[in-house]
Coordinates of C-alpha atoms and ligand atoms in Angstrom, one line a residue:
M63 CA -4.9 -145.4 -110.7
I64 CA -7.1 -148.3 -110.0
R65 CA -9.1 -147.6 -106.8
I66 CA -9.9 -150.7 -104.9
V67 CA -11.7 -151.1 -101.4
C68 CA -10.3 -154.0 -99.6
V69 CA -12.5 -155.5 -96.9
V70 CA -11.7 -157.4 -93.7
G71 CA -13.9 -158.1 -90.6
A72 CA -12.9 -161.3 -88.9
R73 CA -9.8 -163.1 -87.8
P74 CA -9.6 -165.3 -90.9
N75 CA -10.0 -162.3 -93.1
F76 CA -7.0 -160.7 -91.7
V77 CA -4.7 -163.8 -92.5
K78 CA -6.0 -163.8 -96.1
M79 CA -6.1 -160.0 -96.9
A80 CA -2.5 -159.2 -95.5
P81 CA -0.5 -160.6 -98.3
L82 CA -2.6 -158.8 -101.0
V83 CA -2.5 -155.5 -99.3
R84 CA 1.2 -155.8 -98.6
H85 CA 2.0 -156.9 -102.1
I86 CA 0.1 -154.1 -103.6
K87 CA 1.8 -151.6 -101.2
E88 CA 5.4 -153.0 -102.0
E89 CA 5.0 -153.5 -105.8
W90 CA 2.0 -151.9 -107.2
S91 CA 1.6 -148.6 -105.4
D92 CA 1.7 -146.8 -108.7
T93 CA -1.1 -148.8 -110.0
F94 CA -3.5 -149.2 -107.2
E95 CA -5.0 -146.8 -104.7
T96 CA -6.1 -149.0 -101.9
T97 CA -8.7 -148.3 -99.0
L98 CA -8.5 -150.9 -96.4
V99 CA -11.9 -151.3 -94.7
H100 CA -12.3 -153.1 -91.2
T101 CA -16.1 -153.7 -90.5
G102 CA -15.4 -154.2 -87.0
Q103 CA -17.2 -157.8 -86.9
H104 CA -14.1 -158.9 -84.8
Y105 CA -13.0 -156.3 -82.4
D106 CA -11.5 -158.3 -79.3
E107 CA -7.6 -157.3 -79.3
K108 CA -6.8 -161.0 -79.5
L109 CA -8.9 -161.7 -82.8
S110 CA -8.1 -158.4 -84.5
Q111 CA -5.6 -155.8 -83.5
I112 CA -2.7 -158.5 -82.9
F113 CA -3.1 -159.5 -86.5
F114 CA -2.4 -156.2 -88.0
E115 CA 0.7 -156.0 -86.1
E116 CA 1.9 -159.6 -86.8
L117 CA 1.0 -159.7 -90.3
R118 CA 2.5 -156.1 -90.9
M119 CA -0.8 -155.0 -92.4
P120 CA -1.5 -151.3 -92.5
Q121 CA -3.9 -150.0 -90.1
P122 CA -7.4 -149.9 -91.5
D123 CA -8.3 -146.7 -93.4
V124 CA -12.0 -146.9 -92.2
N125 CA -13.4 -148.9 -89.2
L126 CA -17.1 -149.4 -89.5
G127 CA -17.2 -150.3 -85.8
V128 CA -20.1 -152.8 -86.3
G129 CA -19.5 -155.1 -83.4
S130 CA -21.3 -158.2 -82.3
G131 CA -25.1 -158.8 -83.0
T132 CA -27.4 -161.2 -84.7
A133 CA -26.3 -162.1 -88.4
V134 CA -29.3 -160.0 -89.6
R135 CA -28.4 -156.9 -87.6
Q136 CA -24.6 -157.2 -88.4
I137 CA -25.2 -157.7 -92.2
A138 CA -27.7 -154.9 -92.3
E139 CA -25.6 -152.6 -90.3
I140 CA -22.5 -153.3 -92.4
M141 CA -24.3 -152.7 -95.5
Q142 CA -25.5 -149.3 -94.7
R143 CA -22.3 -148.2 -93.2
F144 CA -20.4 -149.5 -96.2
E145 CA -22.6 -147.7 -98.6
E146 CA -21.1 -144.4 -97.0
V147 CA -17.7 -145.5 -97.7
L148 CA -18.4 -146.5 -101.4
L149 CA -20.2 -143.2 -101.9
W150 CA -17.2 -141.3 -100.6
K151 CA -14.3 -143.6 -102.4
K152 CA -16.2 -144.5 -105.6
P153 CA -13.8 -147.4 -106.1
D154 CA -13.3 -149.3 -109.3
R155 CA -13.7 -152.5 -107.4
V156 CA -14.3 -154.1 -104.1
V157 CA -12.2 -157.2 -103.0
V158 CA -13.5 -159.5 -100.4
V159 CA -12.0 -162.7 -98.7
G160 CA -13.6 -165.8 -97.3
D161 CA -17.0 -166.5 -96.0
V162 CA -18.0 -164.3 -93.1
N163 CA -21.0 -161.9 -92.5
S164 CA -18.7 -158.9 -93.5
T165 CA -17.8 -160.8 -96.8
L166 CA -21.5 -161.1 -97.8
A167 CA -22.5 -157.7 -96.6
T168 CA -19.8 -155.7 -98.5
A169 CA -20.0 -157.8 -101.6
L170 CA -23.9 -157.2 -101.8
A171 CA -23.6 -153.5 -100.9
A172 CA -21.0 -153.1 -103.7
E173 CA -23.0 -155.1 -106.3
K174 CA -26.1 -153.0 -105.5
M175 CA -24.2 -149.9 -106.3
G176 CA -23.0 -151.2 -109.5
I177 CA -19.2 -151.8 -108.3
P178 CA -17.6 -155.1 -109.6
V179 CA -16.6 -157.4 -106.7
A180 CA -13.8 -159.8 -106.7
H181 CA -14.0 -162.7 -104.3
V182 CA -10.8 -164.3 -102.9
E183 CA -11.6 -168.0 -101.8
A184 CA -14.6 -168.6 -104.1
G185 CA -16.3 -171.7 -104.9
L186 CA -15.7 -173.5 -101.8
R187 CA -18.8 -175.5 -100.8
S188 CA -19.6 -177.7 -97.8
F189 CA -23.1 -178.4 -99.5
D190 CA -24.4 -177.9 -95.7
P191 CA -27.2 -175.4 -95.8
A192 CA -27.4 -175.3 -92.0
M193 CA -24.0 -173.7 -92.0
P194 CA -24.1 -169.9 -91.9
E195 CA -20.8 -169.6 -94.0
E196 CA -22.3 -171.8 -96.5
T197 CA -25.0 -169.1 -97.4
N198 CA -22.3 -166.3 -97.2
R199 CA -20.1 -168.3 -99.7
V200 CA -22.9 -168.9 -102.2
L201 CA -24.3 -165.6 -102.3
T202 CA -21.0 -163.9 -102.3
D203 CA -20.0 -165.8 -105.4
R204 CA -23.4 -164.7 -107.2
V205 CA -22.6 -161.3 -106.7
S206 CA -18.9 -161.4 -107.7
D207 CA -17.6 -160.8 -111.2
L208 CA -14.2 -162.2 -110.4
L209 CA -13.7 -165.6 -108.7
F210 CA -10.5 -166.6 -107.2
A211 CA -10.2 -170.1 -106.2
T212 CA -7.9 -171.8 -103.8
E213 CA -8.4 -175.3 -105.0
E214 CA -9.6 -177.6 -107.9
S215 CA -13.0 -178.5 -106.3
A216 CA -13.9 -174.8 -105.9
V217 CA -13.2 -174.2 -109.7
Q218 CA -15.5 -177.3 -110.3
N219 CA -18.2 -176.1 -108.1
L220 CA -18.4 -172.8 -109.9
L221 CA -18.5 -174.4 -113.3
N222 CA -21.1 -176.7 -112.1
E223 CA -23.3 -173.7 -110.9
G224 CA -23.0 -172.3 -114.3
F225 CA -20.4 -169.4 -113.7
D226 CA -18.5 -168.3 -117.0
K227 CA -15.1 -169.7 -116.9
E228 CA -13.7 -166.3 -118.0
R229 CA -14.5 -165.2 -114.5
I230 CA -13.0 -167.9 -112.6
F231 CA -9.3 -168.1 -111.6
W232 CA -7.3 -170.8 -109.8
V233 CA -5.0 -168.9 -108.2
G234 CA -3.8 -170.9 -105.1
N235 CA -4.3 -170.4 -101.5
I236 CA -3.6 -166.9 -100.2
M237 CA -3.8 -168.0 -96.5
I238 CA -0.7 -170.0 -97.3
D239 CA 1.1 -167.0 -98.6
S240 CA 0.8 -165.8 -95.0
L241 CA 1.8 -168.9 -93.6
I242 CA 4.9 -169.3 -95.7
S243 CA 6.0 -165.7 -95.2
H244 CA 5.7 -165.8 -91.6
S245 CA 6.9 -169.3 -90.8
H246 CA 10.5 -168.1 -90.0
E247 CA 9.3 -165.7 -87.5
A248 CA 6.9 -168.2 -86.1
G249 CA 9.9 -170.5 -85.4
R250 CA 11.1 -167.8 -83.0
S251 CA 7.9 -167.8 -81.0
T252 CA 8.4 -168.9 -77.3
I253 CA 4.9 -170.2 -76.9
L254 CA 5.9 -173.8 -76.2
N255 CA 7.9 -172.7 -73.3
R256 CA 5.4 -170.2 -72.2
M257 CA 2.8 -173.0 -72.0
S258 CA 5.3 -175.7 -70.8
L259 CA 4.7 -177.9 -73.9
A260 CA 7.2 -180.1 -75.5
P261 CA 7.1 -180.5 -79.3
Q262 CA 5.1 -183.6 -80.5
E263 CA 3.6 -184.0 -77.0
Y264 CA 0.3 -182.2 -77.3
A265 CA -2.6 -181.8 -79.2
L266 CA -4.0 -178.5 -80.2
V267 CA -7.7 -177.9 -80.2
T268 CA -10.0 -175.3 -81.6
L269 CA -13.7 -175.1 -81.8
H270 CA -16.2 -172.2 -82.7
R271 CA -18.4 -173.6 -85.4
P272 CA -22.3 -173.2 -84.4
S273 CA -22.8 -177.0 -85.1
N274 CA -20.4 -177.9 -82.3
V275 CA -20.8 -175.1 -79.8
D276 CA -24.3 -173.5 -80.2
T277 CA -26.2 -176.2 -78.4
Q278 CA -25.9 -177.7 -75.0
E279 CA -25.8 -181.1 -76.6
G280 CA -23.1 -180.2 -79.1
M281 CA -20.9 -178.5 -76.7
G282 CA -21.6 -181.3 -74.0
R283 CA -20.3 -183.7 -76.9
M284 CA -17.1 -181.7 -77.3
V285 CA -16.5 -181.8 -73.6
A286 CA -16.9 -185.5 -73.4
L287 CA -14.6 -185.7 -76.4
L288 CA -11.8 -183.9 -74.9
S289 CA -12.2 -185.9 -71.7
E290 CA -11.3 -189.0 -73.7
V291 CA -8.7 -187.3 -75.8
E292 CA -6.6 -185.9 -72.6
K293 CA -6.3 -189.5 -71.1
R294 CA -4.0 -190.1 -74.0
I295 CA -2.2 -186.8 -74.7
R296 CA -1.8 -183.3 -73.2
V297 CA -4.3 -180.9 -74.9
L298 CA -4.1 -177.2 -75.3
F299 CA -7.2 -175.4 -76.2
P300 CA -7.2 -171.8 -77.0
I301 CA -10.7 -170.8 -76.5
H302 CA -12.7 -168.5 -79.0
P303 CA -14.7 -165.9 -77.0
R304 CA -17.8 -167.2 -78.7
T305 CA -17.1 -170.7 -77.6
R306 CA -16.2 -169.6 -74.0
G307 CA -19.6 -167.8 -73.9
R308 CA -21.5 -170.7 -74.9
M309 CA -19.6 -173.0 -72.5
E310 CA -20.5 -170.6 -69.5
E311 CA -24.1 -170.3 -70.8
F312 CA -24.4 -174.1 -70.6
G313 CA -22.7 -174.5 -67.3
L314 CA -19.9 -176.6 -68.9
A315 CA -16.9 -174.4 -68.2
S316 CA -16.3 -176.2 -64.7
A317 CA -16.5 -179.6 -66.2
L318 CA -14.0 -178.7 -68.9
G319 CA -11.8 -176.9 -66.2
T320 CA -11.5 -179.9 -64.1
L321 CA -9.7 -181.9 -66.9
R322 CA -6.2 -181.9 -65.5
N323 CA -4.6 -182.8 -68.9
V324 CA -6.3 -179.9 -70.7
T325 CA -5.0 -176.4 -70.7
L326 CA -7.3 -173.7 -71.5
C327 CA -6.0 -170.3 -72.8
E328 CA -7.2 -167.2 -74.8
P329 CA -7.0 -167.3 -78.4
V330 CA -3.2 -166.6 -79.3
G331 CA -1.5 -164.5 -81.8
Y332 CA -0.8 -165.7 -85.4
L333 CA 2.8 -166.4 -85.0
D334 CA 2.4 -168.3 -81.9
F335 CA -0.5 -170.3 -83.4
I336 CA 1.7 -171.4 -86.5
R337 CA 4.3 -172.5 -84.0
L338 CA 1.7 -174.4 -82.1
M339 CA 0.4 -176.0 -85.3
R340 CA 3.6 -176.9 -86.7
D341 CA 4.9 -178.7 -83.2
A342 CA 1.7 -180.5 -82.4
K343 CA 1.4 -184.1 -82.6
M344 CA -2.1 -183.5 -84.0
V345 CA -4.6 -180.7 -84.2
L346 CA -8.4 -181.3 -83.7
T347 CA -10.6 -178.4 -85.1
D348 CA -13.7 -177.4 -86.6
S349 CA -11.9 -174.4 -88.3
G350 CA -12.0 -173.9 -92.1
G351 CA -8.5 -172.2 -92.3
I352 CA -6.8 -174.6 -89.7
Q353 CA -7.6 -177.5 -92.1
E354 CA -5.7 -175.8 -94.7
E355 CA -2.7 -174.7 -92.7
T356 CA -2.2 -178.1 -91.1
T357 CA -2.1 -179.7 -94.5
A358 CA 0.4 -177.0 -95.6
L359 CA 2.6 -177.7 -92.3
G360 CA 2.2 -181.5 -92.6
T361 CA 0.6 -181.9 -89.2
P362 CA -2.2 -184.6 -88.8
C363 CA -5.6 -182.7 -88.5
L364 CA -8.8 -184.4 -87.2
T365 CA -11.6 -182.1 -88.4
L366 CA -14.7 -182.5 -86.0
R367 CA -17.4 -181.9 -88.6
E368 CA -19.5 -184.0 -90.9
N369 CA -18.3 -182.2 -93.9
T370 CA -15.8 -179.8 -95.3
E371 CA -15.8 -177.0 -97.9
R372 CA -11.8 -177.8 -98.3
P373 CA -11.7 -181.3 -99.9
A374 CA -8.1 -180.9 -101.1
T375 CA -7.0 -181.0 -97.5
I376 CA -8.5 -184.7 -97.4
T377 CA -7.6 -185.9 -100.9
E378 CA -4.1 -184.3 -100.9
G379 CA -3.4 -183.3 -97.3
T380 CA -3.2 -184.4 -93.8
N381 CA -6.8 -183.8 -92.8
L382 CA -9.3 -186.6 -91.9
L383 CA -13.1 -185.7 -91.7
I384 CA -13.8 -187.5 -88.4
G385 CA -17.2 -186.1 -87.0
T386 CA -17.8 -185.8 -83.3
D387 CA -18.6 -189.2 -82.0
P388 CA -16.1 -189.6 -79.3
Q389 CA -15.1 -193.2 -79.9
R390 CA -14.4 -192.5 -83.4
V391 CA -12.3 -189.5 -82.5
L392 CA -10.4 -191.4 -80.0
A393 CA -9.6 -194.3 -82.4
A394 CA -8.1 -191.6 -84.8
V395 CA -6.1 -190.1 -81.9
V396 CA -4.6 -193.3 -81.0
D397 CA -3.8 -193.9 -84.7
I398 CA -1.8 -190.8 -84.9
L399 CA -0.1 -191.6 -81.5
E400 CA 1.0 -195.0 -82.8
G401 CA 2.4 -193.5 -86.0
R402 CA -0.4 -194.2 -88.4
G403 CA -1.4 -190.5 -88.8
K404 CA -2.3 -189.3 -92.2
K405 CA 0.6 -188.1 -94.5
G406 CA -0.1 -185.6 -97.3
R407 CA 1.3 -183.3 -99.9
V408 CA 0.9 -179.7 -100.1
P409 CA -1.9 -179.0 -102.9
T410 CA -1.2 -177.2 -106.2
L411 CA -0.5 -173.6 -106.0
W412 CA -0.2 -173.4 -102.3
D413 CA 3.0 -171.9 -103.0
G414 CA 3.0 -168.5 -101.3
Q415 CA 2.4 -166.6 -104.8
A416 CA -1.4 -166.4 -104.7
A417 CA -1.3 -162.7 -103.9
Q418 CA 0.9 -162.0 -107.0
R419 CA -1.4 -163.9 -109.3
I420 CA -4.6 -162.2 -107.9
V421 CA -3.0 -158.6 -108.2
R422 CA -2.0 -159.2 -111.7
I423 CA -5.4 -160.5 -112.6
L424 CA -7.1 -157.4 -110.8
Q425 CA -4.7 -155.0 -112.7
A426 CA -5.7 -156.7 -116.1
R427 CA -9.3 -156.9 -115.4
S428 CA -10.2 -153.8 -113.6
A429 CA -12.9 -151.7 -115.3
G430 CA -12.2 -148.1 -116.3
C431 CA -8.3 -148.6 -116.7
A432 CA -7.9 -148.6 -120.6
S433 CA -4.2 -147.8 -120.1
H434 CA -3.6 -151.2 -118.6
L435 CA -5.7 -153.1 -121.0
K436 CA -2.8 -153.1 -123.7
E437 CA -0.9 -155.4 -121.2
A438 CA -3.9 -157.3 -120.3
P439 CA -3.8 -160.4 -122.7
L440 CA -0.3 -161.2 -121.5
L441 CA -1.1 -160.8 -117.9
V442 CA -4.5 -162.7 -118.4
R443 CA -2.9 -165.5 -120.2
D444 CA -0.2 -165.9 -117.4
A445 CA -2.7 -165.5 -114.6
D446 CA -5.2 -168.0 -116.5
F447 CA -2.4 -170.5 -116.2
G448 CA -3.9 -171.9 -112.9
M449 CA -7.3 -172.1 -114.4
R450 CA -6.2 -173.9 -117.7
S451 CA -4.1 -176.5 -115.7
G452 CA -7.0 -176.9 -113.3
K453 CA -9.4 -177.7 -116.3
Q454 CA -6.8 -180.1 -117.7
R455 CA -6.3 -181.9 -114.5
M456 CA -10.3 -182.1 -114.1
D457 CA -10.5 -183.6 -117.5
D458 CA -7.8 -186.1 -116.7
V459 CA -9.8 -187.2 -113.6
S460 CA -13.1 -187.6 -115.4
Ligands
UDP652 N1 -5.7 -168.5 -85.2 C1 -4.9 -167.8 -84.5 N2 -5.1 -168.0 -83.2 C2 -5.7 -168.9 -82.6 C3 -6.6 -169.7 -83.5 C4 -6.7 -169.4 -84.8 O1 -4.0 -167.0 -84.9 O2 -5.9 -168.9 -81.4 C5 -5.5 -168.4 -86.8 C6 -5.3 -169.6 -87.7 O3 -4.0 -169.8 -87.8 C7 -6.0 -169.3 -88.9 C8 -7.2 -168.5 -88.6 O4 -6.8 -167.9 -87.3 O5 -5.0 -168.6 -89.7 C9 -8.6 -169.3 -88.6 O6 -9.3 -168.6 -88.1 P1 -10.7 -169.3 -87.7 O7 -10.5 -170.7 -87.2 O8 -11.4 -168.4 -86.5 O9 -11.7 -169.0 -88.8 P2 -12.2 -170.1 -90.0 O10 -11.0 -170.5 -90.8 O11 -13.0 -171.2 -89.3 O12 -13.2 -169.3 -90.8

């Protein structure tokens, strides 16, 4: 048995880890013994428990119950508590996803204890040092020995940073595995009726990046921007608890509340959210994952940031990096309303098979499982396909 510990901590982690854990349970339970650890970074029912149910993910075997706090406290607390789990489980490998504090803290703890780490969604770079997730991404990659990339730019970033190409695998986008496998069910969601929304007649908004919500000025700009957008189209804004907290702190909640064409609600469950993205005229967001999901769904997306770590959503998908200037955003909104929204295609390997590729590589590359190494060349060759085709495509480009 290959013993792996899979780590989740925050909303986007659940969406990325679920396909992997489910695939192992359904098809590889004779090969892998999996321990699912929830750090407790997100503990709100709407940001956590509902995802386990809707994504049909087993309940965590261990919950570290770390809760909220400053990044330093959270990371330190997770590392200490995770060390106990690693001493107890003695896994062959730790698998982490994404770029949240839980990702970095558990990867670092594992590396310090000599346990190999696999990072799913490696190599993404916004090149913005002010973005907390950027530090998490860079450092997590540094301590990981298997690097699973979602898009070509991520492979290139890792090669540019000097990582050995034997450790990099372009496996596709596991978040899109979840999207594809739940799209049918999401089609049955009744959220549009519940919110009295008509397809194509609303804009969906999410905001939670510190650059937009952590300062009075940033949050004020967002409210000003929404007050322009709502003059043109109805807006649905499921508010992240963090954003709600900031809004109240800055005294901006009532200003937003008076906008008649803006509907505020709690964060919605995953199936409802897929339905909302699919049927929206456009999505305005600063989320990472939502840029990718809208590209996969073909819904125009305006990213309210100055940079993105997911450039495939721009070069290939429906995403526009628009920044936060209200006039610029409004011009882009009008373009979409007048039928000039960005069209795109689904990037390479965003095909619902990423979890399968990852598991085959994990099996082939796991330390201390000599019985499996016989099969490794074939599996790695097969799994390496993404990497090779990526290299080829990059050579074509250069
Ligand atoms: N999401 C959701 N309900 C919401 C908002 C987002 O289910 O009200 C999902 C979304 O579909 C995506 C994930 O949460 O799968 C993205 O999480 P978030 O934007 O918090 O994180 P980021 O991707 O920015 O790290």
